[in-house]
Amino acid sequence: MSGTAPRHDVVVIGAGTSGLTVARELSRAGMRVLGLEAGARYSRRTYPRTEVDTSAQLFWGGGVELTTDAAIAILRPKVVGGGSVVNQALMDRFDDVAWDDFRAASGIPFFRSEDMAPWYERAEANIALQIVPEDRRNENARIFAEGFEANGYRCAPLRRAQADCRFEDGNSCIECLGGCRIDSKQSTALTALPVAEEHGFELRAQHEAVGIVERPDHVEVHVRDLGGTTSTVLADRAVLASGAIGNSRLLLASGFGERLPAIGTGFYSHPQFMNFGIFDDPVNAHDGPLQSYRSADPGFRRQGFKLENVFAGPASIAMLVPGFAAAHLDVMKQLTHLGCIEVCIRDQHPGRIRLGKKGAVLVEKRLDAEDRRRRRAGADAIRNVLNAMGAKRIVEGEMGIGLHLMGGCAIGTDPRRSVVGEDFTLHSSSRIHAADSSIFPNAPGINPALSIMALSLRASETILEAAR
Ligand SMILES: Cc1cc2nc3c(=O)[nH]c(=O)nc-3n(C[C@H](O)[C@H](O)[C@H](O)COP(=O)(O)OP(=O)(O)OC[C@H]3O[C@@H](n4cnc5c(N)ncnc54)[C@H](O)[C@@H]3O)c2cc1C
């Protein structure tokens, strides 16, 4: 046990999409900011080289955490840069439907497209954004686009946070899911951390916050490093940026649950299911940019799902392909002949994050009848697309994947039903703030990362004003 550390203006807990955005803004404004991140720090030269090492080294739980009924595999990043290092870097603004539903659920007046537009503009100005050039789109993308056209569905190219993927050199995005080796992907480890450090930001990687206490004039954070040594950090303020599960867990473990009964409730994950078409000719879906298109069909949005052209590494595909022994092997042998489309549902039925024995995280998350209907509608549309393109067999993945982990500390005006107020400060607190994915009041049905950055920028201004 070591002693107490010197006092900082702000301690940011979690160095992911939100945490590093806030750290950059507050450091740039002259605050003394300390960051705590449970995961390790890598560079383009040191990111793991294989899919299995990526899972083991960049995610909590050694790769996959399961919901209590084991129906959804949760992928929770644990690395400096958080989700922005391992994600697919698709950058979408929320539409009016998402913001209107956020506003209705939370009572927060600025959840409107026009009010959020300036924050989106600032978020977009910090990253390079590109659409994969048409001549680089791979065969899996062609199946998606032409299959959509054949069915009269609308699709659109995806916008990715990338600077120069140099596809002409044979680079594949599948590798960048384990951290980009050519610093093209615009993770916050690349776009925010160096700027923050230039302005004095101190980051302690492999330091996990295990408790937080609010005192009248400061915040105390209890920290455990990789070797098990504990220490205490003192700061005027804390920003919780450890994601939906991380924030809920820290607050519950720190005894905030009695004051704020909504902690851990309202957990959403946009459950995603990968469905495959087996084709006679090779598809090589792993080759080149693995994602180029998304559905842009108003009918799909109304029905509560979206489709994306996607693929994954062989270990992940093996986990998702149903069946055992020879039946499973038969599909895996045809890996290079698989076309793949994913249905992502806008889940309506919230889950709950709890603490189990010895503080272990338990995530209860089930699909209700409406969520299952959305999944079915999406799977039917995929079937139509793959059949139109001549798939000889269709295999539907059974296990859901939870990549967009949202809620647990919802923003809202009612302290009985929410955790964080309009000023991004915990109800009943004046020193603890949050603006990451944990504050989502429901599932938007749209990729969340850009909106998390926009909210974090807005929150940074609010925190600076409060500090002044
Ligand atoms: C494989 C994958 C693909 C995705 N693709 C996309 C996409 O294309 N587009 C999109 O918009 N979104 C995508 N997402 C989701 C997106 O990345 C997340 O929504 C986003 O990163 C969440 O931001 P955050 O700041 O809330 O949390 P994170 O970015 O997850 O950061 C939280 C950080 O806090 C750390 N932490 C947790 N607990 C503690 C603690 N107690 N002490 C210290 N540190 C702690 C974690 O280790 C983590 O690094 C994807 C996610 C995954 C996993």
Short mmCIF file of C-alpha atoms and ligand atoms in Angstrom, two decimals:
data_model
loop_
_atom_site.label_atom_id
_atom_site.label_comp_id
_atom_site.label_asym_id
_atom_site.label_seq_id
_atom_site.Cartn_x
_atom_site.Cartn_y
_atom_site.Cartn_z
CA MET A 1 0.00 0.00 0.00
CA SER A 2 1.52 3.30 -1.01
CA GLY A 3 0.48 6.73 0.25
CA THR A 4 -1.61 9.52 -1.23
CA ALA A 5 -0.58 11.27 -4.42
CA PRO A 6 -0.47 15.03 -5.07
CA ARG A 7 -3.71 16.73 -5.96
CA HIS A 8 -4.84 17.18 -9.56
CA ASP A 9 -7.49 19.45 -10.99
CA VAL A 10 -9.21 16.49 -12.65
CA VAL A 11 -8.80 12.73 -12.65
CA VAL A 12 -10.25 11.03 -15.72
CA ILE A 13 -11.10 7.37 -15.15
CA GLY A 14 -10.87 5.39 -18.39
CA ALA A 15 -8.81 6.46 -21.42
CA GLY A 16 -11.12 5.48 -24.27
CA THR A 17 -13.25 7.40 -26.73
CA SER A 18 -14.71 9.77 -24.14
CA GLY A 19 -11.88 9.82 -21.59
CA LEU A 20 -9.13 10.92 -23.94
CA THR A 21 -11.42 13.45 -25.64
CA VAL A 22 -12.16 15.06 -22.27
CA ALA A 23 -8.49 14.80 -21.21
CA ARG A 24 -7.39 16.62 -24.37
CA GLU A 25 -9.93 19.42 -23.94
CA LEU A 26 -9.30 20.01 -20.25
CA SER A 27 -5.50 19.79 -20.56
CA ARG A 28 -5.55 22.18 -23.48
CA ALA A 29 -7.52 24.62 -21.34
CA GLY A 30 -4.74 24.55 -18.75
CA MET A 31 -6.08 22.07 -16.19
CA ARG A 32 -3.78 19.56 -14.49
CA VAL A 33 -5.30 16.28 -15.60
CA LEU A 34 -4.42 12.75 -14.57
CA GLY A 35 -5.76 9.76 -16.50
CA LEU A 36 -6.21 6.24 -15.12
CA GLU A 37 -6.61 3.37 -17.57
CA ALA A 38 -6.93 -0.30 -16.64
CA GLY A 39 -5.60 -1.46 -20.01
CA ALA A 40 -2.11 -1.27 -21.43
CA ARG A 41 -0.65 1.31 -23.76
CA TYR A 42 0.43 0.21 -27.23
CA SER A 43 1.70 1.91 -30.34
CA ARG A 44 1.35 0.96 -33.99
CA ARG A 45 4.54 -1.07 -33.58
CA THR A 46 3.41 -3.03 -30.52
CA TYR A 47 -0.28 -3.82 -31.09
CA PRO A 48 -0.81 -7.61 -30.92
CA ARG A 49 -0.28 -9.45 -34.17
CA THR A 50 -2.87 -12.20 -34.04
CA GLU A 51 -6.61 -12.37 -33.48
CA VAL A 52 -6.19 -14.51 -30.37
CA ASP A 53 -3.58 -12.17 -28.84
CA THR A 54 -5.79 -9.20 -29.66
CA SER A 55 -8.69 -10.76 -27.77
CA ALA A 56 -6.54 -11.68 -24.80
CA GLN A 57 -4.64 -8.41 -24.53
CA LEU A 58 -7.07 -5.67 -25.58
CA PHE A 59 -10.35 -6.80 -23.98
CA TRP A 60 -11.72 -7.41 -20.51
CA GLY A 61 -12.32 -11.03 -19.56
CA GLY A 62 -9.57 -12.23 -21.90
CA GLY A 63 -11.66 -11.42 -24.97
CA VAL A 64 -15.30 -12.13 -24.32
CA GLU A 65 -17.61 -11.62 -21.34
CA LEU A 66 -20.98 -13.34 -21.42
CA THR A 67 -24.36 -12.09 -20.26
CA THR A 68 -25.86 -14.08 -17.39
CA ASP A 69 -27.77 -16.37 -19.78
CA ALA A 70 -24.75 -16.62 -22.12
CA ALA A 71 -26.86 -15.48 -25.11
CA ILE A 72 -24.81 -12.37 -25.85
CA ALA A 73 -21.02 -12.16 -26.06
CA ILE A 74 -19.90 -8.79 -24.79
CA LEU A 75 -16.70 -7.31 -26.24
CA ARG A 76 -15.46 -4.68 -23.79
CA PRO A 77 -12.23 -2.93 -24.77
CA LYS A 78 -9.42 -2.61 -22.22
CA VAL A 79 -6.62 -0.60 -23.78
CA VAL A 80 -5.39 2.98 -23.93
CA GLY A 81 -7.75 4.42 -26.57
CA GLY A 82 -10.55 2.05 -25.48
CA GLY A 83 -13.09 1.20 -28.15
CA SER A 84 -11.54 3.63 -30.62
CA VAL A 85 -8.51 1.31 -30.95
CA VAL A 86 -10.43 -1.91 -31.66
CA ASN A 87 -13.59 -0.66 -33.29
CA GLN A 88 -14.57 -0.51 -36.94
CA ALA A 89 -14.28 3.29 -36.83
CA LEU A 90 -17.65 3.93 -38.46
CA MET A 91 -18.63 7.50 -37.74
CA ASP A 92 -22.29 8.40 -37.95
CA ARG A 93 -24.24 11.32 -36.59
CA PHE A 94 -27.50 10.47 -34.83
CA ASP A 95 -30.61 11.32 -36.83
CA ASP A 96 -33.67 13.22 -35.56
CA VAL A 97 -35.29 9.96 -34.45
CA ALA A 98 -32.38 9.14 -32.12
CA TRP A 99 -32.10 12.61 -30.60
CA ASP A 100 -35.87 12.98 -30.20
CA ASP A 101 -36.02 9.64 -28.41
CA PHE A 102 -33.05 10.63 -26.21
CA ARG A 103 -34.85 13.87 -25.33
CA ALA A 104 -38.13 12.11 -24.60
CA ALA A 105 -36.44 9.53 -22.37
CA SER A 106 -34.22 11.98 -20.48
CA GLY A 107 -35.97 15.33 -20.47
CA ILE A 108 -32.66 16.94 -21.57
CA PRO A 109 -33.59 19.88 -23.85
CA PHE A 110 -30.38 20.08 -25.94
CA PHE A 111 -30.83 16.57 -27.34
CA ARG A 112 -31.84 17.92 -30.75
CA SER A 113 -30.00 17.57 -34.05
CA GLU A 114 -29.63 21.36 -34.41
CA ASP A 115 -28.28 21.80 -30.85
CA MET A 116 -25.79 18.96 -31.26
CA ALA A 117 -24.63 20.00 -34.77
CA PRO A 118 -21.83 22.35 -33.58
CA TRP A 119 -20.47 19.61 -31.29
CA TYR A 120 -20.51 17.11 -34.14
CA GLU A 121 -18.63 19.63 -36.28
CA ARG A 122 -15.96 19.98 -33.61
CA ALA A 123 -15.71 16.21 -33.17
CA GLU A 124 -15.36 15.71 -36.91
CA ALA A 125 -12.71 18.42 -37.14
CA ASN A 126 -10.47 16.36 -34.84
CA ILE A 127 -10.38 13.27 -37.05
CA ALA A 128 -9.83 12.35 -40.69
CA LEU A 129 -12.99 10.86 -42.20
CA GLN A 130 -13.13 8.86 -45.41
CA ILE A 131 -15.35 6.64 -47.48
CA VAL A 132 -13.62 3.54 -48.86
CA PRO A 133 -12.85 4.29 -52.53
CA GLU A 134 -15.18 2.42 -54.88
CA ASP A 135 -12.35 0.59 -56.67
CA ARG A 136 -11.10 -0.81 -53.33
CA ARG A 137 -14.41 -2.25 -52.12
CA ASN A 138 -14.12 -6.02 -51.84
CA GLU A 139 -16.33 -8.86 -53.07
CA ASN A 140 -18.30 -8.98 -49.82
CA ALA A 141 -19.17 -5.32 -50.35
CA ARG A 142 -20.24 -6.02 -53.93
CA ILE A 143 -22.58 -8.78 -52.72
CA PHE A 144 -24.09 -6.35 -50.23
CA ALA A 145 -24.60 -3.45 -52.66
CA GLU A 146 -25.86 -5.48 -55.60
CA GLY A 147 -28.05 -7.68 -53.40
CA PHE A 148 -29.61 -4.54 -51.94
CA GLU A 149 -30.26 -3.17 -55.39
CA ALA A 150 -31.84 -6.43 -56.53
CA ASN A 151 -34.29 -6.23 -53.63
CA GLY A 152 -35.03 -2.51 -53.95
CA TYR A 153 -33.42 -1.78 -50.56
CA ARG A 154 -31.39 1.39 -50.09
CA CYS A 155 -27.78 1.30 -48.92
CA ALA A 156 -25.01 3.88 -48.54
CA PRO A 157 -21.22 3.87 -48.26
CA LEU A 158 -19.87 3.90 -44.72
CA ARG A 159 -17.86 6.80 -43.37
CA ARG A 160 -14.78 5.66 -41.46
CA ALA A 161 -12.33 7.48 -39.22
CA GLN A 162 -9.20 6.76 -41.22
CA ALA A 163 -6.44 8.87 -42.75
CA ASP A 164 -4.68 6.67 -45.30
CA CYS A 165 -5.24 2.91 -45.24
CA ARG A 166 -2.98 2.34 -48.23
CA PHE A 167 -5.15 -0.48 -49.54
CA GLU A 168 -2.89 -0.61 -52.60
CA ASP A 169 -0.22 -2.08 -50.29
CA GLY A 170 -2.53 -4.97 -49.43
CA ASN A 171 -3.64 -3.70 -46.01
CA SER A 172 -6.74 -5.34 -44.58
CA CYS A 173 -9.04 -3.70 -42.03
CA ILE A 174 -9.42 -7.05 -40.31
CA GLU A 175 -5.94 -6.51 -38.90
CA CYS A 176 -6.81 -3.01 -37.73
CA LEU A 177 -9.44 -4.48 -35.37
CA GLY A 178 -6.43 -5.26 -33.18
CA GLY A 179 -5.04 -1.72 -33.40
CA CYS A 180 -3.97 0.01 -36.59
CA ARG A 181 -0.36 -0.72 -37.56
CA ILE A 182 -0.06 2.24 -39.88
CA ASP A 183 -1.72 4.91 -37.72
CA SER A 184 -4.48 5.38 -40.27
CA LYS A 185 -7.37 4.60 -37.92
CA GLN A 186 -8.24 7.74 -35.99
CA SER A 187 -8.31 6.31 -32.48
CA THR A 188 -8.24 8.73 -29.58
CA ALA A 189 -4.84 7.24 -28.71
CA LEU A 190 -3.69 8.96 -31.91
CA THR A 191 -5.94 12.01 -32.20
CA ALA A 192 -6.34 13.06 -28.56
CA LEU A 193 -3.64 11.54 -26.35
CA PRO A 194 -0.55 13.19 -27.91
CA VAL A 195 -2.23 16.63 -27.83
CA ALA A 196 -3.27 16.11 -24.22
CA GLU A 197 0.25 15.05 -23.28
CA GLU A 198 1.72 18.12 -24.97
CA HIS A 199 -0.39 20.09 -22.53
CA GLY A 200 0.78 18.25 -19.45
CA PHE A 201 -1.71 15.36 -19.26
CA GLU A 202 -0.34 12.45 -17.24
CA LEU A 203 -1.63 8.97 -18.11
CA ARG A 204 -1.18 5.96 -15.87
CA ALA A 205 -1.88 2.85 -17.94
CA GLN A 206 -2.60 -0.47 -16.23
CA HIS A 207 -4.02 1.44 -13.27
CA GLU A 208 -7.59 0.47 -12.45
CA ALA A 209 -9.86 2.68 -10.36
CA VAL A 210 -11.47 0.43 -7.75
CA GLY A 211 -13.29 2.97 -5.61
CA ILE A 212 -14.37 6.60 -5.60
CA VAL A 213 -15.36 8.82 -2.69
CA GLU A 214 -16.63 12.37 -2.90
CA ARG A 215 -15.46 14.64 -0.06
CA PRO A 216 -16.75 18.20 0.48
CA ASP A 217 -13.75 19.77 -1.26
CA HIS A 218 -12.24 17.01 -3.38
CA VAL A 219 -12.63 13.54 -4.86
CA GLU A 220 -10.64 10.52 -3.72
CA VAL A 221 -10.02 7.67 -6.18
CA HIS A 222 -8.63 4.34 -5.01
CA VAL A 223 -6.41 2.74 -7.61
CA ARG A 224 -4.86 -0.70 -8.11
CA ASP A 225 -1.99 -1.24 -10.50
CA LEU A 226 -1.10 -4.38 -12.43
CA GLY A 227 1.11 -5.65 -9.61
CA GLY A 228 -1.73 -5.26 -7.09
CA THR A 229 -0.26 -2.18 -5.39
CA THR A 230 -2.95 0.21 -4.25
CA SER A 231 -2.78 3.99 -4.02
CA THR A 232 -5.09 6.96 -3.66
CA VAL A 233 -5.42 9.85 -6.07
CA LEU A 234 -6.85 13.19 -4.95
CA ALA A 235 -8.39 15.65 -7.38
CA ASP A 236 -10.85 18.53 -7.38
CA ARG A 237 -13.05 16.64 -9.82
CA ALA A 238 -13.41 13.23 -11.43
CA VAL A 239 -14.66 12.37 -14.89
CA LEU A 240 -16.02 8.84 -15.18
CA ALA A 241 -15.13 7.56 -18.64
CA SER A 242 -14.86 3.82 -18.13
CA GLY A 243 -17.82 2.94 -20.32
CA ALA A 244 -21.28 1.58 -19.53
CA ILE A 245 -20.08 -1.41 -17.53
CA GLY A 246 -16.98 0.24 -16.04
CA ASN A 247 -18.81 3.28 -14.67
CA SER A 248 -21.72 1.27 -13.28
CA ARG A 249 -19.34 -1.16 -11.65
CA LEU A 250 -17.19 1.56 -10.06
CA LEU A 251 -20.17 3.47 -8.68
CA LEU A 252 -21.90 0.36 -7.36
CA ALA A 253 -18.66 -0.88 -5.76
CA SER A 254 -18.21 2.57 -4.19
CA GLY A 255 -21.65 2.52 -2.55
CA PHE A 256 -23.43 5.08 -4.76
CA GLY A 257 -26.27 2.63 -5.44
CA GLU A 258 -28.33 3.68 -2.41
CA ARG A 259 -28.33 7.34 -3.37
CA LEU A 260 -28.77 6.70 -7.08
CA PRO A 261 -30.97 3.63 -7.56
CA ALA A 262 -30.82 3.87 -11.36
CA ILE A 263 -27.13 2.92 -11.48
CA GLY A 264 -26.70 -0.20 -13.59
CA THR A 265 -30.21 -0.04 -15.07
CA GLY A 266 -31.07 0.81 -18.67
CA PHE A 267 -28.22 -1.13 -20.25
CA TYR A 268 -28.36 -1.50 -24.05
CA SER A 269 -25.94 -3.12 -26.49
CA HIS A 270 -27.33 -3.03 -30.05
CA PRO A 271 -27.16 -6.86 -30.25
CA GLN A 272 -25.60 -7.88 -33.55
CA PHE A 273 -25.92 -11.17 -35.37
CA MET A 274 -23.72 -12.18 -38.27
CA ASN A 275 -25.36 -14.18 -41.02
CA PHE A 276 -23.42 -15.90 -43.78
CA GLY A 277 -24.06 -16.92 -47.36
CA ILE A 278 -21.92 -19.72 -48.77
CA PHE A 279 -20.99 -18.99 -52.40
CA ASP A 280 -19.52 -21.21 -55.12
CA ASP A 281 -16.83 -18.67 -55.95
CA PRO A 282 -14.38 -17.26 -53.40
CA VAL A 283 -15.53 -14.11 -51.60
CA ASN A 284 -12.42 -13.50 -49.47
CA ALA A 285 -14.38 -11.21 -47.20
CA HIS A 286 -11.31 -10.78 -44.97
CA ASP A 287 -9.41 -9.10 -47.76
CA GLY A 288 -9.07 -5.30 -48.07
CA PRO A 289 -11.57 -3.03 -46.33
CA LEU A 290 -13.92 -5.31 -44.42
CA GLN A 291 -16.70 -2.74 -44.25
CA SER A 292 -17.84 -0.41 -46.99
CA TYR A 293 -21.66 -0.31 -46.91
CA ARG A 294 -24.56 0.02 -44.52
CA SER A 295 -28.28 -0.08 -45.00
CA ALA A 296 -29.88 3.33 -45.53
CA ASP A 297 -33.41 2.08 -45.91
CA PRO A 298 -36.05 4.14 -44.05
CA GLY A 299 -38.15 0.96 -43.77
CA PHE A 300 -35.36 -0.81 -41.88
CA ARG A 301 -34.95 2.16 -39.52
CA ARG A 302 -38.70 2.12 -38.82
CA GLN A 303 -38.53 -1.61 -38.12
CA GLY A 304 -35.67 -1.09 -35.65
CA PHE A 305 -32.66 -2.71 -37.30
CA LYS A 306 -29.78 -1.90 -39.63
CA LEU A 307 -27.58 -4.09 -41.78
CA GLU A 308 -23.85 -3.71 -42.28
CA ASN A 309 -21.40 -5.31 -44.62
CA VAL A 310 -18.82 -6.83 -42.28
CA PHE A 311 -16.53 -9.75 -41.52
CA ALA A 312 -14.34 -10.94 -38.64
CA GLY A 313 -11.28 -13.05 -37.94
CA PRO A 314 -11.49 -16.84 -38.16
CA ALA A 315 -11.64 -17.42 -34.39
CA SER A 316 -14.62 -15.07 -34.09
CA ILE A 317 -16.36 -16.61 -37.09
CA ALA A 318 -15.83 -20.06 -35.57
CA MET A 319 -17.54 -18.86 -32.39
CA LEU A 320 -20.52 -17.50 -34.32
CA VAL A 321 -21.11 -20.33 -36.78
CA PRO A 322 -23.66 -22.64 -35.15
CA GLY A 323 -23.38 -26.42 -34.90
CA PHE A 324 -20.77 -28.91 -33.75
CA ALA A 325 -18.15 -31.25 -35.16
CA ALA A 326 -18.58 -32.12 -38.86
CA ALA A 327 -21.44 -29.64 -39.41
CA HIS A 328 -19.37 -26.79 -37.95
CA LEU A 329 -16.23 -27.88 -39.75
CA ASP A 330 -18.09 -28.02 -43.05
CA VAL A 331 -18.89 -24.30 -42.82
CA MET A 332 -15.44 -23.33 -41.53
CA LYS A 333 -13.75 -25.14 -44.40
CA GLN A 334 -15.56 -22.73 -46.71
CA LEU A 335 -14.35 -19.64 -44.84
CA THR A 336 -13.06 -17.92 -47.95
CA HIS A 337 -16.40 -18.56 -49.70
CA LEU A 338 -18.49 -16.87 -47.01
CA GLY A 339 -20.29 -13.65 -47.72
CA CYS A 340 -21.35 -11.97 -44.49
CA ILE A 341 -23.93 -9.40 -43.46
CA GLU A 342 -24.69 -8.38 -39.92
CA VAL A 343 -28.03 -7.34 -38.48
CA CYS A 344 -27.76 -4.86 -35.62
CA ILE A 345 -30.93 -4.27 -33.70
CA ARG A 346 -32.04 -1.17 -31.91
CA ASP A 347 -32.82 -2.99 -28.68
CA GLN A 348 -35.89 -1.87 -26.74
CA HIS A 349 -35.63 -4.13 -23.73
CA PRO A 350 -33.04 -2.79 -21.28
CA GLY A 351 -30.61 -4.98 -19.40
CA ARG A 352 -29.06 -4.47 -15.98
CA ILE A 353 -25.51 -4.37 -14.66
CA ARG A 354 -25.06 -5.75 -11.14
CA LEU A 355 -22.23 -6.73 -8.87
CA GLY A 356 -21.90 -10.39 -8.01
CA LYS A 357 -19.86 -12.06 -5.35
CA LYS A 358 -16.44 -10.49 -4.81
CA GLY A 359 -17.41 -7.55 -7.00
CA ALA A 360 -17.60 -9.47 -10.29
CA VAL A 361 -19.74 -7.77 -12.95
CA LEU A 362 -22.98 -9.53 -13.92
CA VAL A 363 -24.74 -8.30 -17.03
CA GLU A 364 -28.38 -9.33 -17.43
CA LYS A 365 -29.50 -8.71 -20.97
CA ARG A 366 -32.25 -10.51 -22.80
CA LEU A 367 -34.07 -9.88 -26.03
CA ASP A 368 -37.80 -9.48 -25.52
CA ALA A 369 -40.42 -10.37 -28.15
CA GLU A 370 -40.04 -7.01 -29.93
CA ASP A 371 -36.23 -7.31 -30.03
CA ARG A 372 -36.54 -10.83 -31.40
CA ARG A 373 -38.97 -9.59 -34.04
CA ARG A 374 -36.43 -6.93 -35.10
CA ARG A 375 -33.72 -9.55 -35.36
CA ARG A 376 -35.97 -11.77 -37.47
CA ALA A 377 -36.93 -8.90 -39.81
CA GLY A 378 -33.24 -8.11 -40.32
CA ALA A 379 -32.33 -11.76 -40.88
CA ASP A 380 -35.10 -12.05 -43.48
CA ALA A 381 -33.74 -9.03 -45.36
CA ILE A 382 -30.23 -10.56 -45.28
CA ARG A 383 -31.62 -13.81 -46.63
CA ASN A 384 -33.21 -11.88 -49.51
CA VAL A 385 -29.91 -10.12 -50.30
CA LEU A 386 -27.76 -13.26 -50.17
CA ASN A 387 -30.26 -15.33 -52.14
CA ALA A 388 -30.47 -12.66 -54.82
CA MET A 389 -26.68 -12.91 -55.17
CA GLY A 390 -26.74 -16.69 -55.59
CA ALA A 391 -25.74 -17.99 -52.17
CA LYS A 392 -26.05 -21.78 -52.21
CA ARG A 393 -26.72 -21.94 -48.48
CA ILE A 394 -27.41 -19.47 -45.70
CA VAL A 395 -26.08 -19.90 -42.16
CA GLU A 396 -27.46 -17.68 -39.41
CA GLY A 397 -25.21 -16.94 -36.45
CA GLU A 398 -26.98 -17.79 -33.20
CA MET A 399 -24.90 -15.91 -30.69
CA GLY A 400 -25.47 -12.17 -30.36
CA ILE A 401 -22.53 -9.83 -30.00
CA GLY A 402 -22.64 -6.74 -27.79
CA LEU A 403 -20.20 -4.11 -29.07
CA HIS A 404 -22.06 -0.90 -28.41
CA LEU A 405 -22.29 -1.00 -24.63
CA MET A 406 -24.53 1.85 -23.52
CA GLY A 407 -26.39 3.06 -20.45
CA GLY A 408 -26.17 2.08 -16.80
CA CYS A 409 -25.65 5.72 -15.74
CA ALA A 410 -28.33 7.36 -17.87
CA ILE A 411 -28.51 11.10 -18.22
CA GLY A 412 -31.84 12.64 -17.23
CA THR A 413 -33.64 15.16 -15.13
CA ASP A 414 -35.25 12.70 -12.70
CA PRO A 415 -32.75 11.40 -10.09
CA ARG A 416 -34.93 8.35 -9.40
CA ARG A 417 -34.67 7.17 -12.99
CA SER A 418 -31.31 8.60 -14.05
CA VAL A 419 -27.80 9.02 -12.68
CA VAL A 420 -26.27 12.02 -14.46
CA GLY A 421 -27.91 15.44 -14.84
CA GLU A 422 -28.08 17.93 -17.69
CA ASP A 423 -24.72 19.41 -16.64
CA PHE A 424 -23.01 15.99 -17.02
CA THR A 425 -22.64 15.82 -13.22
CA LEU A 426 -23.89 12.96 -11.07
CA HIS A 427 -27.15 13.79 -9.30
CA SER A 428 -26.32 14.54 -5.67
CA SER A 429 -22.73 15.41 -6.59
CA SER A 430 -20.91 18.54 -7.65
CA ARG A 431 -17.54 16.98 -8.49
CA ILE A 432 -18.16 13.76 -10.39
CA HIS A 433 -18.97 13.98 -14.09
CA ALA A 434 -19.60 11.61 -17.01
CA ALA A 435 -20.24 11.96 -20.74
CA ASP A 436 -19.35 8.55 -22.14
CA SER A 437 -21.51 5.69 -23.43
CA SER A 438 -22.82 5.02 -19.92
CA ILE A 439 -25.05 8.12 -20.03
CA PHE A 440 -27.11 6.98 -23.03
CA PRO A 441 -30.79 6.88 -21.94
CA ASN A 442 -31.71 4.31 -24.60
CA ALA A 443 -30.37 2.60 -27.71
CA PRO A 444 -30.11 5.02 -30.64
CA GLY A 445 -29.80 2.28 -33.26
CA ILE A 446 -26.85 4.17 -34.81
CA ASN A 447 -23.08 3.76 -34.34
CA PRO A 448 -22.37 5.64 -31.10
CA ALA A 449 -18.69 6.71 -31.15
CA LEU A 450 -19.02 10.06 -32.91
CA SER A 451 -21.89 11.08 -30.64
CA ILE A 452 -19.84 10.07 -27.57
CA MET A 453 -17.10 12.42 -28.78
CA ALA A 454 -19.61 15.21 -29.41
CA LEU A 455 -21.13 14.77 -25.93
CA SER A 456 -17.67 14.65 -24.38
CA LEU A 457 -16.74 17.93 -26.04
CA ARG A 458 -19.92 19.51 -24.76
CA ALA A 459 -19.31 18.11 -21.28
CA SER A 460 -15.73 19.42 -21.27
CA GLU A 461 -17.03 22.97 -21.72
CA THR A 462 -19.50 22.46 -18.90
CA ILE A 463 -16.79 21.09 -16.61
CA LEU A 464 -14.48 23.99 -17.44
CA GLU A 465 -17.25 26.46 -16.62
CA ALA A 466 -17.98 24.69 -13.33
CA ALA A 467 -14.27 24.71 -12.44
CA ARG A 468 -14.01 28.43 -13.15
C1 LIG B 1 -15.18 -4.48 -31.98
C2 LIG B 1 -15.91 -3.19 -31.83
C3 LIG B 1 -16.32 -2.51 -32.96
C4 LIG B 1 -17.00 -1.30 -32.84
N1 LIG B 1 -17.28 -0.59 -33.96
C5 LIG B 1 -17.82 0.66 -33.84
C6 LIG B 1 -17.99 1.49 -34.98
O1 LIG B 1 -17.62 1.13 -36.09
N2 LIG B 1 -18.56 2.71 -34.80
C7 LIG B 1 -18.96 3.16 -33.57
O2 LIG B 1 -19.50 4.26 -33.48
N3 LIG B 1 -18.78 2.40 -32.48
C8 LIG B 1 -18.19 1.19 -32.58
N4 LIG B 1 -17.95 0.45 -31.46
C9 LIG B 1 -18.37 0.99 -30.16
C10 LIG B 1 -17.49 2.16 -29.68
O3 LIG B 1 -16.13 1.84 -29.84
C11 LIG B 1 -17.82 2.43 -28.21
O4 LIG B 1 -19.19 2.78 -28.13
C12 LIG B 1 -17.00 3.56 -27.62
O5 LIG B 1 -15.64 3.31 -27.69
C13 LIG B 1 -17.39 3.76 -26.16
O6 LIG B 1 -16.67 4.85 -25.66
P1 LIG B 1 -16.47 5.04 -24.11
O7 LIG B 1 -15.56 6.20 -23.95
O8 LIG B 1 -17.79 5.07 -23.46
O9 LIG B 1 -15.76 3.69 -23.62
P2 LIG B 1 -14.43 2.98 -24.13
O10 LIG B 1 -13.94 3.59 -25.39
O11 LIG B 1 -14.71 1.54 -24.11
O12 LIG B 1 -13.36 3.33 -23.01
C14 LIG B 1 -13.49 2.91 -21.68
C15 LIG B 1 -12.09 2.65 -21.12
O13 LIG B 1 -12.18 2.63 -19.71
C16 LIG B 1 -11.32 1.65 -19.21
N5 LIG B 1 -11.77 1.27 -17.86
C17 LIG B 1 -12.88 0.56 -17.54
N6 LIG B 1 -12.98 0.45 -16.21
C18 LIG B 1 -11.91 1.10 -15.68
C19 LIG B 1 -11.47 1.36 -14.36
N7 LIG B 1 -12.17 0.95 -13.30
N8 LIG B 1 -10.31 2.04 -14.17
C20 LIG B 1 -9.59 2.49 -15.25
N9 LIG B 1 -9.97 2.27 -16.53
C21 LIG B 1 -11.13 1.61 -16.74
C22 LIG B 1 -11.43 0.53 -20.22
O14 LIG B 1 -10.32 -0.33 -20.10
C23 LIG B 1 -11.52 1.29 -21.53
O15 LIG B 1 -10.25 1.46 -22.13
C24 LIG B 1 -17.30 -0.78 -31.55
C25 LIG B 1 -16.88 -1.47 -30.41
C26 LIG B 1 -16.19 -2.66 -30.54
C27 LIG B 1 -15.76 -3.38 -29.29
#
